[in-house]
Amino acid sequence: MDTLLVTGGAGFIGSNFVRLALTQGVRVINLDALTYAGSLENLKDLPNADRHVFVHGDICDRELVDALLEEHAVDTLVHFAAETHVDRSILGPEQFVRTNIHGTFSLLEAWKKAWIRAGEPAHWRFHHVSSDEVFGTLGPDDPPFCETTPYAPNSPYAASKAASDHLVRAYGVTYGLPYTITNCSNNYGPYQFPEKLIPLTVLNALEGRELPIYGDGQQIRDWLFVEDHCQAIWAVLERGAPGRTYTVGGDNQPTNLKVVQTLCALLDELVPGSRYVPHAQLIHFVADRPGHDRRYSIDVSRIGEELGWEPSESLATGLRRTVQWLLEHGSWLEAIRRQPDYQNWLNRNYDQRASQLSEGD
Ligand code: NAD
Ligand code: TYD
């Protein structure tokens, strides 16, 4: 690995990964369209910033990607760029098909051309960052998701990620491209856009707004601290076998309600002077997400046994670090919150939910 093209490196996980990669001595070309979810605020104070080149552009732009691969002699592509929010995929799936499916296809075509032109080097790598949501949902007694679990995506987001996984695999099998895929569980930590459960809860609680819990709040997610996910991807790039996929997770499965209650308790402790203590009084049940997956759980034995990866943060330590980070980065939160799209999104997603609930009552 010498020069990495990272797509979506101004988003949540991508920006954390760029930080990690820059400490490892590689050059990083960071291609990001700066959608509502991407921000240059996430790329301030990078280590070894002279090895980082930011390019504002779209993964669907073939000419641009062709030029970047050639100009920078890229040997490793790490593909994060995607539309990622399940609720947005329910209200507007088209952009998910464009970015996640067509965008991945377009990158694969560009990569194939560059790889063939370079004489099909065996050490090149296309790494695709994917989700556990491609596997669908688990019943209470089902075994955890693993690399051989059949795909059964339930949301337009999950279906678009599943399609992209299939394309990557097909390019590996048909054209021989060396690729790897990671299917990871829910991430949380610094720089996560506050439309996702954990940062949304903290931001709303700090402002004394309701903390929306979909349905009965008994849905279960497997949560992984973002830096542990980035370390897993790095381990796969360094030591993972081409053509192999790895499921990645944090081995903890709290209910959503429990996660929100834990965040409230952390805020009670860390912001004791707030007039919203106890923050749990702000919890508010709202209409459920259509097609809401009930439970995720991940078997991490392959990545543990083959690559020696394991998470360094427990949910307790990771949530504490996340809340502390958010409290210490008020200017980041303020900049993200000021985006015009953010308030529109809250209105669109939550006003409708409140009225659905009162209709159902
Ligand atoms: P994010 O929504 O925070 O960031 C996505 C980034 O992609 C943004 O910077 C955005 O500007 C960029 N982008 C979107 N469309 C683009 C396009 N057409 N061209 C170039 N850039 C574009 O996402 P995230 O949470 O950091 O997720 C990153 C990847 O990890 C995604 O592929 C996602 O499916 C996967 N993943 C996420 C999680 C999670 O819990 N967040 C878990 C497992 C896997
Ligand atoms: P989210 O952070 O959107 O991630 P994903 O849908 O990819 O799992 O949601 C995590 C869980 O929290 C999911 O079960 C939906 C639930 N949730 C709420 O209960 N309320 C909310 O306001 C949000 C955004 C999510």
CSV table of C-alpha atoms and ligand atoms in Angstrom, one decimal:
chain,number,residue,atom,x,y,z
A,1,MET,CA,0.0,0.0,0.0
A,2,ASP,CA,1.4,3.3,-1.1
A,3,THR,CA,-1.4,5.6,-2.3
A,4,LEU,CA,-5.0,5.1,-1.3
A,5,LEU,CA,-8.1,6.5,-3.0
A,6,VAL,CA,-10.6,6.9,-0.2
A,7,THR,CA,-14.2,7.6,-1.4
A,8,GLY,CA,-16.5,9.3,1.1
A,9,GLY,CA,-13.6,10.4,3.3
A,10,ALA,CA,-15.4,13.6,4.4
A,11,GLY,CA,-18.2,11.5,6.1
A,12,PHE,CA,-18.3,9.9,9.5
A,13,ILE,CA,-16.4,6.7,9.1
A,14,GLY,CA,-14.4,7.8,6.1
A,15,SER,CA,-12.9,10.8,8.0
A,16,ASN,CA,-11.9,8.6,10.9
A,17,PHE,CA,-10.3,6.2,8.5
A,18,VAL,CA,-8.4,9.0,6.7
A,19,ARG,CA,-7.0,10.0,10.1
A,20,LEU,CA,-5.8,6.5,10.8
A,21,ALA,CA,-4.4,6.0,7.3
A,22,LEU,CA,-2.4,9.3,7.5
A,23,THR,CA,-0.7,8.0,10.7
A,24,GLN,CA,0.4,4.9,8.8
A,25,GLY,CA,2.6,6.6,6.3
A,26,VAL,CA,0.5,6.3,3.1
A,27,ARG,CA,-0.8,9.0,0.8
A,28,VAL,CA,-4.5,9.6,0.8
A,29,ILE,CA,-6.5,10.9,-2.2
A,30,ASN,CA,-9.9,11.7,-0.6
A,31,LEU,CA,-12.8,11.9,-3.1
A,32,ASP,CA,-16.1,13.2,-1.7
A,33,ALA,CA,-19.1,14.9,-3.1
A,34,LEU,CA,-19.8,16.8,0.2
A,35,THR,CA,-23.5,15.8,0.3
A,36,TYR,CA,-25.4,16.8,3.5
A,37,ALA,CA,-23.5,14.0,5.3
A,38,GLY,CA,-20.0,15.1,4.3
A,39,SER,CA,-18.2,18.1,5.6
A,40,LEU,CA,-14.7,19.7,5.5
A,41,GLU,CA,-15.3,20.3,9.3
A,42,ASN,CA,-14.6,16.6,9.6
A,43,LEU,CA,-11.1,17.0,8.1
A,44,LYS,CA,-9.7,19.8,10.2
A,45,ASP,CA,-6.4,19.1,12.1
A,46,LEU,CA,-5.5,16.0,10.1
A,47,PRO,CA,-2.2,14.3,11.0
A,48,ASN,CA,0.5,14.5,8.3
A,49,ALA,CA,-1.9,16.7,6.3
A,50,ASP,CA,0.8,17.1,3.5
A,51,ARG,CA,0.0,13.5,2.5
A,52,HIS,CA,-3.7,14.2,2.1
A,53,VAL,CA,-5.3,15.5,-1.1
A,54,PHE,CA,-9.0,16.4,-1.0
A,55,VAL,CA,-11.0,16.2,-4.2
A,56,HIS,CA,-14.5,17.5,-4.3
A,57,GLY,CA,-16.3,15.2,-6.8
A,58,ASP,CA,-18.8,12.5,-7.4
A,59,ILE,CA,-17.9,8.8,-7.6
A,60,CYS,CA,-20.3,8.5,-10.6
A,61,ASP,CA,-18.0,10.9,-12.6
A,62,ARG,CA,-16.0,8.4,-14.6
A,63,GLU,CA,-13.7,10.9,-16.2
A,64,LEU,CA,-12.7,12.3,-12.8
A,65,VAL,CA,-12.1,8.9,-11.3
A,66,ASP,CA,-10.1,7.7,-14.3
A,67,ALA,CA,-7.9,10.8,-14.1
A,68,LEU,CA,-7.4,10.5,-10.3
A,69,LEU,CA,-6.4,6.8,-10.6
A,70,GLU,CA,-3.8,7.6,-13.3
A,71,GLU,CA,-2.5,10.9,-12.0
A,72,HIS,CA,-1.9,9.7,-8.4
A,73,ALA,CA,-0.8,6.1,-9.2
A,74,VAL,CA,-3.4,4.7,-6.8
A,75,ASP,CA,-2.8,1.1,-5.7
A,76,THR,CA,-5.6,0.7,-3.1
A,77,LEU,CA,-9.2,1.9,-3.2
A,78,VAL,CA,-11.2,2.1,0.0
A,79,HIS,CA,-14.9,2.7,-0.9
A,80,PHE,CA,-17.0,4.4,1.8
A,81,ALA,CA,-19.0,6.9,-0.3
A,82,ALA,CA,-22.7,6.1,0.0
A,83,GLU,CA,-26.1,7.3,1.0
A,84,THR,CA,-26.3,5.8,4.5
A,85,HIS,CA,-29.5,6.7,6.4
A,86,VAL,CA,-32.2,4.1,6.4
A,87,ASP,CA,-35.0,6.6,7.1
A,88,ARG,CA,-33.9,8.8,4.2
A,89,SER,CA,-33.9,5.7,2.0
A,90,ILE,CA,-37.5,5.0,2.9
A,91,LEU,CA,-38.6,8.6,2.1
A,92,GLY,CA,-36.4,8.9,-1.1
A,93,PRO,CA,-34.8,5.7,-2.4
A,94,GLU,CA,-33.7,7.0,-5.8
A,95,GLN,CA,-30.5,8.7,-4.6
A,96,PHE,CA,-29.5,5.4,-2.9
A,97,VAL,CA,-29.8,3.5,-6.1
A,98,ARG,CA,-27.7,6.2,-7.9
A,99,THR,CA,-24.9,6.5,-5.4
A,100,ASN,CA,-24.7,3.1,-3.8
A,101,ILE,CA,-25.4,0.9,-6.9
A,102,HIS,CA,-24.5,3.0,-9.9
A,103,GLY,CA,-21.6,4.8,-8.1
A,104,THR,CA,-20.1,1.5,-7.1
A,105,PHE,CA,-20.5,0.1,-10.6
A,106,SER,CA,-18.8,3.2,-12.0
A,107,LEU,CA,-15.9,2.9,-9.6
A,108,LEU,CA,-15.4,-0.7,-10.4
A,109,GLU,CA,-15.3,0.0,-14.2
A,110,ALA,CA,-12.7,2.7,-13.6
A,111,TRP,CA,-10.7,0.5,-11.3
A,112,LYS,CA,-10.8,-2.4,-13.8
A,113,LYS,CA,-9.4,-0.2,-16.5
A,114,ALA,CA,-6.6,1.1,-14.4
A,115,TRP,CA,-5.8,-2.3,-13.0
A,116,ILE,CA,-5.5,-3.9,-16.5
A,117,ARG,CA,-3.5,-1.0,-17.8
A,118,ALA,CA,-1.0,-1.5,-14.9
A,119,GLY,CA,-0.6,-5.2,-15.8
A,120,GLU,CA,-3.1,-6.6,-13.3
A,121,PRO,CA,-0.9,-6.3,-10.2
A,122,ALA,CA,-1.8,-8.9,-7.6
A,123,HIS,CA,-1.1,-6.5,-4.7
A,124,TRP,CA,-3.7,-3.9,-5.8
A,125,ARG,CA,-6.9,-3.9,-3.7
A,126,PHE,CA,-10.5,-2.7,-4.0
A,127,HIS,CA,-11.9,-2.6,-0.5
A,128,HIS,CA,-15.6,-2.2,-0.2
A,129,VAL,CA,-17.1,-1.0,3.1
A,130,SER,CA,-20.5,-2.5,3.6
A,131,SER,CA,-23.1,-3.1,6.3
A,132,ASP,CA,-24.6,-5.9,8.3
A,133,GLU,CA,-28.0,-4.7,7.2
A,134,VAL,CA,-27.6,-6.7,3.9
A,135,PHE,CA,-28.4,-9.8,6.0
A,136,GLY,CA,-31.9,-8.5,7.1
A,137,THR,CA,-33.1,-9.2,10.6
A,138,LEU,CA,-32.7,-11.9,13.3
A,139,GLY,CA,-35.3,-13.6,15.4
A,140,PRO,CA,-34.7,-13.9,19.1
A,141,ASP,CA,-33.0,-17.3,18.9
A,142,ASP,CA,-31.2,-17.1,15.5
A,143,PRO,CA,-27.4,-17.4,15.4
A,144,PRO,CA,-25.5,-14.1,14.7
A,145,PHE,CA,-24.8,-12.9,11.1
A,146,CYS,CA,-21.5,-14.3,9.7
A,147,GLU,CA,-19.8,-14.3,6.3
A,148,THR,CA,-22.0,-17.1,4.9
A,149,THR,CA,-25.4,-15.7,6.1
A,150,PRO,CA,-27.7,-15.4,3.0
A,151,TYR,CA,-28.5,-11.8,2.0
A,152,ALA,CA,-32.1,-10.7,2.8
A,153,PRO,CA,-32.0,-6.8,2.8
A,154,ASN,CA,-35.2,-5.2,4.1
A,155,SER,CA,-34.8,-1.4,3.5
A,156,PRO,CA,-34.0,0.4,0.2
A,157,TYR,CA,-30.6,1.3,1.9
A,158,ALA,CA,-29.8,-2.3,2.7
A,159,ALA,CA,-30.9,-3.5,-0.7
A,160,SER,CA,-28.7,-0.9,-2.4
A,161,LYS,CA,-25.7,-1.9,-0.3
A,162,ALA,CA,-26.4,-5.6,-1.0
A,163,ALA,CA,-26.4,-4.8,-4.8
A,164,SER,CA,-23.1,-3.1,-4.4
A,165,ASP,CA,-21.6,-6.0,-2.6
A,166,HIS,CA,-22.7,-8.4,-5.3
A,167,LEU,CA,-21.2,-6.1,-8.0
A,168,VAL,CA,-17.8,-6.1,-6.2
A,169,ARG,CA,-17.8,-9.8,-5.8
A,170,ALA,CA,-18.8,-10.4,-9.4
A,171,TYR,CA,-15.9,-8.2,-10.6
A,172,GLY,CA,-13.6,-10.2,-8.5
A,173,VAL,CA,-14.9,-13.6,-9.8
A,174,THR,CA,-15.3,-12.5,-13.4
A,175,TYR,CA,-12.4,-10.2,-14.1
A,176,GLY,CA,-10.1,-11.3,-11.3
A,177,LEU,CA,-9.9,-7.9,-9.5
A,178,PRO,CA,-8.4,-8.4,-6.0
A,179,TYR,CA,-11.1,-7.2,-3.7
A,180,THR,CA,-12.2,-7.5,0.0
A,181,ILE,CA,-15.5,-6.6,1.7
A,182,THR,CA,-16.3,-5.8,5.3
A,183,ASN,CA,-19.9,-6.0,6.5
A,184,CYS,CA,-19.9,-4.0,9.7
A,185,SER,CA,-22.6,-3.4,12.4
A,186,ASN,CA,-23.8,0.1,13.6
A,187,ASN,CA,-20.9,2.5,14.2
A,188,TYR,CA,-20.8,5.4,16.6
A,189,GLY,CA,-18.2,7.9,17.7
A,190,PRO,CA,-16.7,11.3,16.7
A,191,TYR,CA,-17.9,13.1,13.6
A,192,GLN,CA,-21.1,11.1,13.2
A,193,PHE,CA,-23.8,13.2,11.5
A,194,PRO,CA,-26.6,13.9,14.1
A,195,GLU,CA,-29.4,12.2,12.2
A,196,LYS,CA,-28.3,8.8,13.5
A,197,LEU,CA,-29.6,7.6,16.9
A,198,ILE,CA,-26.6,8.3,19.2
A,199,PRO,CA,-25.5,11.8,18.2
A,200,LEU,CA,-29.2,12.8,17.6
A,201,THR,CA,-30.0,11.7,21.1
A,202,VAL,CA,-27.1,13.7,22.6
A,203,LEU,CA,-27.8,16.8,20.6
A,204,ASN,CA,-31.5,16.8,21.3
A,205,ALA,CA,-30.9,16.2,25.0
A,206,LEU,CA,-28.5,19.1,25.3
A,207,GLU,CA,-31.2,21.3,23.7
A,208,GLY,CA,-34.0,19.9,25.9
A,209,ARG,CA,-35.8,18.4,22.8
A,210,GLU,CA,-37.7,15.1,22.8
A,211,LEU,CA,-35.6,11.9,22.4
A,212,PRO,CA,-37.5,10.0,19.7
A,213,ILE,CA,-37.7,6.2,20.1
A,214,TYR,CA,-39.2,4.3,17.2
A,215,GLY,CA,-41.9,1.8,18.1
A,216,ASP,CA,-41.3,0.0,21.4
A,217,GLY,CA,-37.6,0.7,21.5
A,218,GLN,CA,-36.8,-3.0,22.0
A,219,GLN,CA,-35.0,-3.3,18.6
A,220,ILE,CA,-31.4,-4.5,19.0
A,221,ARG,CA,-28.3,-3.3,17.2
A,222,ASP,CA,-24.7,-4.4,17.6
A,223,TRP,CA,-22.7,-1.2,18.2
A,224,LEU,CA,-19.0,-0.7,17.3
A,225,PHE,CA,-16.9,2.3,18.1
A,226,VAL,CA,-15.8,3.9,14.8
A,227,GLU,CA,-12.1,3.7,15.5
A,228,ASP,CA,-12.4,0.0,16.0
A,229,HIS,CA,-14.1,-0.3,12.6
A,230,CYS,CA,-11.3,1.6,11.0
A,231,GLN,CA,-8.7,-0.7,12.6
A,232,ALA,CA,-10.6,-3.7,11.2
A,233,ILE,CA,-10.5,-2.2,7.7
A,234,TRP,CA,-6.8,-1.5,8.1
A,235,ALA,CA,-6.2,-5.1,9.2
A,236,VAL,CA,-8.1,-6.4,6.2
A,237,LEU,CA,-6.1,-4.2,3.9
A,238,GLU,CA,-2.8,-5.4,5.4
A,239,ARG,CA,-3.5,-9.0,6.0
A,240,GLY,CA,-6.9,-10.0,4.5
A,241,ALA,CA,-7.0,-12.5,1.7
A,242,PRO,CA,-8.2,-11.2,-1.7
A,243,GLY,CA,-11.7,-12.4,-2.5
A,244,ARG,CA,-12.6,-12.7,1.2
A,245,THR,CA,-15.3,-11.0,3.2
A,246,TYR,CA,-15.3,-10.3,6.9
A,247,THR,CA,-18.2,-9.5,9.3
A,248,VAL,CA,-17.2,-6.9,11.9
A,249,GLY,CA,-19.1,-5.9,15.1
A,250,GLY,CA,-18.7,-4.9,18.7
A,251,ASP,CA,-20.2,-8.0,20.3
A,252,ASN,CA,-22.8,-6.0,22.3
A,253,GLN,CA,-26.5,-6.0,21.7
A,254,PRO,CA,-28.4,-3.5,23.8
A,255,THR,CA,-32.0,-2.4,23.0
A,256,ASN,CA,-32.4,1.1,21.5
A,257,LEU,CA,-34.2,2.2,24.6
A,258,LYS,CA,-31.2,1.0,26.7
A,259,VAL,CA,-28.7,2.9,24.5
A,260,VAL,CA,-30.8,6.1,24.9
A,261,GLN,CA,-31.1,5.6,28.7
A,262,THR,CA,-27.4,5.1,29.0
A,263,LEU,CA,-26.7,8.3,27.1
A,264,CYS,CA,-29.2,10.1,29.4
A,265,ALA,CA,-27.3,8.8,32.5
A,266,LEU,CA,-24.0,9.9,31.0
A,267,LEU,CA,-25.3,13.4,30.3
A,268,ASP,CA,-26.8,13.6,33.9
A,269,GLU,CA,-23.2,12.9,35.1
A,270,LEU,CA,-21.2,15.0,32.7
A,271,VAL,CA,-23.6,18.0,32.5
A,272,PRO,CA,-25.0,18.0,36.1
A,273,GLY,CA,-26.0,21.7,35.9
A,274,SER,CA,-28.4,21.2,33.0
A,275,ARG,CA,-32.0,22.1,33.6
A,276,TYR,CA,-33.0,18.9,31.7
A,277,VAL,CA,-31.6,16.6,34.4
A,278,PRO,CA,-32.8,13.8,34.5
A,279,HIS,CA,-32.4,13.7,30.7
A,280,ALA,CA,-34.5,10.5,30.6
A,281,GLN,CA,-37.6,12.6,31.1
A,282,LEU,CA,-37.1,13.7,27.4
A,283,ILE,CA,-37.6,10.1,26.1
A,284,HIS,CA,-40.6,10.0,23.8
A,285,PHE,CA,-42.0,7.0,21.8
A,286,VAL,CA,-42.9,7.8,18.2
A,287,ALA,CA,-44.3,5.8,15.2
A,288,ASP,CA,-42.1,2.9,14.2
A,289,ARG,CA,-39.9,2.8,11.1
A,290,PRO,CA,-41.6,0.8,8.3
A,291,GLY,CA,-39.8,-2.6,7.8
A,292,HIS,CA,-37.8,-2.0,10.9
A,293,ASP,CA,-35.2,-4.7,11.5
A,294,ARG,CA,-35.7,-6.2,14.9
A,295,ARG,CA,-32.3,-7.5,15.8
A,296,TYR,CA,-28.7,-7.6,14.6
A,297,SER,CA,-25.8,-9.5,16.0
A,298,ILE,CA,-22.4,-10.3,14.5
A,299,ASP,CA,-20.1,-13.3,14.6
A,300,VAL,CA,-16.5,-11.8,14.5
A,301,SER,CA,-14.6,-15.1,14.7
A,302,ARG,CA,-13.2,-15.0,11.2
A,303,ILE,CA,-11.6,-11.6,11.5
A,304,GLY,CA,-10.5,-12.4,15.0
A,305,GLU,CA,-8.9,-15.7,14.2
A,306,GLU,CA,-7.4,-14.9,10.7
A,307,LEU,CA,-6.4,-11.3,11.3
A,308,GLY,CA,-6.1,-11.0,15.1
A,309,TRP,CA,-8.6,-8.1,15.2
A,310,GLU,CA,-10.7,-7.4,18.2
A,311,PRO,CA,-12.5,-4.2,19.4
A,312,SER,CA,-10.7,-2.0,21.9
A,313,GLU,CA,-13.7,-0.2,23.2
A,314,SER,CA,-16.6,-1.7,25.1
A,315,LEU,CA,-20.0,0.0,24.6
A,316,ALA,CA,-19.7,1.6,28.0
A,317,THR,CA,-16.2,3.2,27.3
A,318,GLY,CA,-17.1,4.0,23.7
A,319,LEU,CA,-20.3,5.8,24.6
A,320,ARG,CA,-18.5,7.8,27.3
A,321,ARG,CA,-15.8,8.8,24.8
A,322,THR,CA,-18.5,9.8,22.3
A,323,VAL,CA,-20.5,12.0,24.7
A,324,GLN,CA,-17.3,13.6,26.0
A,325,TRP,CA,-16.2,14.3,22.4
A,326,LEU,CA,-19.5,15.9,21.5
A,327,LEU,CA,-19.4,18.0,24.6
A,328,GLU,CA,-15.9,19.2,23.7
A,329,HIS,CA,-16.7,19.9,20.1
A,330,GLY,CA,-19.5,22.4,20.4
A,331,SER,CA,-18.3,24.3,17.3
A,332,TRP,CA,-18.4,21.2,15.2
A,333,LEU,CA,-21.9,20.4,16.3
A,334,GLU,CA,-23.0,24.0,15.7
A,335,ALA,CA,-21.5,24.0,12.2
A,336,ILE,CA,-23.3,20.7,11.3
A,337,ARG,CA,-26.5,21.8,12.9
A,338,ARG,CA,-26.5,25.1,10.9
A,339,GLN,CA,-26.7,23.2,7.6
A,340,PRO,CA,-30.1,24.2,6.0
A,341,ASP,CA,-30.9,20.6,5.3
A,342,TYR,CA,-30.6,19.5,9.0
A,343,GLN,CA,-33.7,21.3,10.3
A,344,ASN,CA,-35.7,20.3,7.2
A,345,TRP,CA,-34.8,16.7,7.8
A,346,LEU,CA,-35.9,16.8,11.4
A,347,ASN,CA,-39.2,18.3,10.4
A,348,ARG,CA,-39.7,15.8,7.6
A,349,ASN,CA,-38.9,12.7,9.6
A,350,TYR,CA,-40.3,13.5,13.0
A,351,ASP,CA,-43.4,15.7,12.4
A,352,GLN,CA,-44.8,13.0,10.2
A,353,ARG,CA,-44.0,10.4,12.9
A,354,ALA,CA,-45.8,12.4,15.6
A,355,SER,CA,-49.0,12.6,13.5
A,356,GLN,CA,-48.8,8.9,12.5
A,357,LEU,CA,-48.7,8.0,16.2
A,358,SER,CA,-51.7,10.2,17.1
A,359,GLU,CA,-53.7,8.7,14.2
A,360,GLY,CA,-52.8,5.2,15.5
A,361,ASP,CA,-53.7,6.0,19.1
B,1,NAD,P1,-21.9,9.1,6.0
B,1,NAD,O1,-23.3,9.3,5.5
B,1,NAD,O2,-21.5,9.8,7.3
B,1,NAD,O3,-20.9,9.6,4.9
B,1,NAD,C1,-21.0,9.3,3.5
B,1,NAD,C2,-20.0,10.2,2.7
B,1,NAD,O4,-20.1,9.8,1.4
B,1,NAD,C3,-20.2,11.7,2.9
B,1,NAD,O5,-19.1,12.4,3.1
B,1,NAD,C4,-20.8,12.0,1.5
B,1,NAD,O6,-20.5,13.4,1.1
B,1,NAD,C5,-20.1,11.0,0.6
B,1,NAD,N1,-20.8,10.8,-0.7
B,1,NAD,C6,-22.1,10.5,-0.8
B,1,NAD,N2,-22.4,10.4,-2.1
B,1,NAD,C7,-21.3,10.5,-2.8
B,1,NAD,C8,-20.9,10.5,-4.2
B,1,NAD,N3,-21.9,10.2,-5.1
B,1,NAD,N4,-19.7,10.7,-4.5
B,1,NAD,C9,-18.7,11.0,-3.6
B,1,NAD,N5,-19.0,11.0,-2.3
B,1,NAD,C10,-20.3,10.8,-1.9
B,1,NAD,O7,-21.6,7.6,6.0
B,1,NAD,P2,-20.8,6.7,7.1
B,1,NAD,O8,-21.7,6.4,8.2
B,1,NAD,O9,-19.5,7.2,7.3
B,1,NAD,O10,-20.7,5.3,6.2
B,1,NAD,C11,-19.6,5.1,5.3
B,1,NAD,C12,-19.7,3.7,4.7
B,1,NAD,O11,-19.8,2.7,5.7
B,1,NAD,C13,-21.0,3.6,3.9
B,1,NAD,O12,-20.7,2.8,2.7
B,1,NAD,C14,-21.9,2.8,4.8
B,1,NAD,O13,-22.8,2.0,4.1
B,1,NAD,C15,-20.9,1.9,5.5
B,1,NAD,N6,-21.3,1.5,6.9
B,1,NAD,C16,-21.8,2.4,7.8
B,1,NAD,C17,-22.2,2.0,9.1
B,1,NAD,C18,-22.7,3.0,10.1
B,1,NAD,O14,-23.1,2.6,11.2
B,1,NAD,N7,-22.6,4.3,9.9
B,1,NAD,C19,-22.0,0.7,9.4
B,1,NAD,C20,-21.6,-0.2,8.5
B,1,NAD,C21,-21.2,0.2,7.2
B,2,TYD,P1,-29.8,4.5,13.0
B,2,TYD,O1,-28.8,5.3,13.9
B,2,TYD,O2,-30.6,5.3,12.1
B,2,TYD,O3,-29.0,3.4,12.3
B,2,TYD,P2,-29.6,2.1,11.5
B,2,TYD,O4,-31.0,2.4,11.0
B,2,TYD,O5,-28.6,2.0,10.4
B,2,TYD,O6,-29.6,0.9,12.4
B,2,TYD,O7,-30.8,3.8,14.0
B,2,TYD,C1,-30.4,2.9,15.0
B,2,TYD,C2,-31.6,2.3,15.7
B,2,TYD,O8,-32.3,3.4,16.4
B,2,TYD,C3,-32.6,1.8,14.7
B,2,TYD,O9,-33.2,0.6,15.3
B,2,TYD,C4,-33.6,2.9,14.6
B,2,TYD,C5,-33.6,3.5,15.9
B,2,TYD,N1,-33.9,5.0,16.0
B,2,TYD,C6,-34.9,5.5,16.9
B,2,TYD,O10,-35.5,4.7,17.7
B,2,TYD,N2,-35.1,6.8,16.9
B,2,TYD,C7,-34.4,7.7,16.0
B,2,TYD,O11,-34.7,8.9,16.1
B,2,TYD,C8,-33.5,7.2,15.1
B,2,TYD,C9,-32.7,8.1,14.2
B,2,TYD,C10,-33.2,5.8,15.1
